[in-house]
């Protein structure tokens, strides 16, 4: 059966109700009684046509902001109780804050909230293995006197095909410079010019030089500085190799509340439950729904899928950004000996620094598509390259920077130069073979201006979030900036929510624990899962790529539906249970979920805007300049990828 979702333009879903009693025990062994709500009735749905984009979360009638009755943020830490890290049992840990993800958004947030409580940073692999670490270009911010916030806003909105939320854009562009200065104060080292000022690059879609960078390894430098600060912070506990399985949610009247997350320690194969008053989801994107992506292997859409299963609102998933210039291995003098796990990115800054795109006949082609040529926004450049490849039957195009001084090339792009040289290509003398690759999800979990979601105590920041900043297409180097700004904006409401929380964090037995299957079960299904993953990626690339059509999208929906059914049948025939957890199987579950969200969103948009281009509706339609919003419907008869492993509990919180 296909998973069922409700898709609409700026609409929302209320929840049901019922009652149940239960008893829980806190860290000190004290017992308390609370009232819970239980309902098996399907979720009711309704539409609101007057819901504005950036305010959509806070205006939903059933969604209430955390009560800010406690004292405001300040230095007096005695104003509220801080729960230090403690074990309820061998497999349960309690924290004030849980952060899922160790990229720029998660770490920056953790460093701030650690001033007010204990923090668990939960990361899927090593702490540095995230999209941030591979970001080459830099951070865009207005730091030059000749630049302005208004100019940055205009560039962002134009690149976003006028679907951006203006309030979100203003917030990011205004607060961005201060967030960058904070990074520098924390020890992040960026390139400076001969005059001693920050060296600012210009990239596609930008009207000014405003890209702060550390050569072509900006993300790596930011991650280094943040991780160093995190390691030295006694209130932050980092849990590497902990894969997030599902969010722990319950229902309090009309509110859905997040109380933490179940994880799988992929080294010990133990299920570890994290209970927390506040959870930040900063788990990155879903690049691996495609076979060619610049994202690391960890980017399997886990956060978006978990949030969707937890009934969080999802928005704008049709807008998948394909970076125009990933290194095309087919064109290298010395081919890689094995298939890359992720495509190697050739930074936007190469074109910003004067790089020119040619087809294999050395004909410059971008001026045929856009007067901005190589400095056009990414969606335009990616479609132009795609058109050239299809018309000419070629596998890649060429990006040439060799006309620039050798010293300048090596200084600005040392990582790109060294990587290409390993494969026999000297970029100071020869053009670089490039091809588009899946790069960034502009959609995600819908967030308000403080990173809040429609699920209480659940905040989002970074690529997993859809804040309205990017609209239909992300402007180059705006992603790291957005992560910094929204991670910081989520701090105060998170702390206030933590202080006012009356929920007992030791309610560890409210949900049945996921189980880890015996190896004889997983051995039988891992090969099938690997084949299904490759097939799903191929379907997405062939039918839900840079240029789309209704027929191809419908074909993708049908093919993926059949593939998922076949995969699930294989799982359960070989002894898998719906409450079991394993890394590869749960990743596949999340990939299916995210792929369906992208397809359903794309089918609902009957126009071409930004990153979503369809031959059936090739023009912009002003009447359709609205976000695509997905709400979960009843999980009855839905697929495993669309359901939480545990049954959601309903409670009414009372003062202890």
XYZ file of N, CA and C in Angstrom, residues 379 383 546-550 605-622 624:
78
model
N 19.977 26.786 -10.043
C 18.949 26.058 -10.782
C 19.072 26.309 -12.282
N 20.150 23.317 -15.003
C 19.267 22.985 -16.121
C 19.968 23.208 -17.453
N 16.375 16.784 -12.675
C 16.432 18.228 -12.900
C 15.253 18.707 -13.737
N 14.863 17.922 -14.745
C 13.702 18.244 -15.585
C 12.675 17.132 -15.402
N 11.432 17.512 -15.111
C 10.403 16.553 -14.752
C 9.183 16.658 -15.665
N 8.303 15.674 -15.572
C 6.998 15.721 -16.227
C 6.015 14.970 -15.344
N 4.744 15.258 -15.512
C 3.725 14.604 -14.697
C 3.756 13.097 -14.906
N 2.649 20.562 -7.490
C 2.995 21.904 -7.990
C 2.824 21.949 -9.504
N 1.791 22.637 -9.948
C 1.471 22.720 -11.372
C 2.032 24.002 -11.988
N 3.303 24.172 -11.855
C 4.035 25.277 -12.458
C 5.513 24.908 -12.413
N 6.337 25.674 -13.107
C 7.787 25.529 -12.989
C 8.297 26.725 -12.203
N 8.947 26.442 -11.096
C 9.466 27.513 -10.246
C 10.765 27.035 -9.615
N 11.815 27.821 -9.788
C 13.088 27.502 -9.170
C 13.592 26.124 -9.558
N 13.834 25.300 -8.563
C 14.421 23.980 -8.781
C 13.433 22.966 -9.341
N 12.166 23.278 -9.277
C 11.151 22.368 -9.815
C 10.768 22.827 -11.220
N 11.255 22.079 -12.213
C 10.916 22.396 -13.607
C 10.204 21.197 -14.216
N 8.998 21.443 -14.723
C 8.227 20.385 -15.361
C 7.794 20.817 -16.751
N 7.956 19.935 -17.709
C 7.638 20.275 -19.098
C 6.142 20.455 -19.298
N 5.316 19.909 -18.403
C 3.859 20.032 -18.533
C 3.340 21.394 -18.067
N 4.086 22.027 -17.174
C 3.728 23.361 -16.686
C 5.008 24.206 -16.697
N 5.468 24.630 -17.878
C 6.810 25.217 -18.010
C 6.945 26.661 -17.532
N 5.851 27.289 -17.106
C 5.921 28.709 -16.755
C 5.589 28.951 -15.277
N 6.025 30.108 -14.805
C 5.650 30.568 -13.472
C 4.181 30.957 -13.470
N 3.486 30.635 -12.390
C 2.095 31.045 -12.230
C 1.984 31.799 -10.911
N 1.668 33.079 -10.974
C 1.597 33.910 -9.770
C 0.608 33.342 -8.759
N 0.100 30.427 -8.014
C 0.653 29.239 -7.359
C 1.924 29.559 -6.575
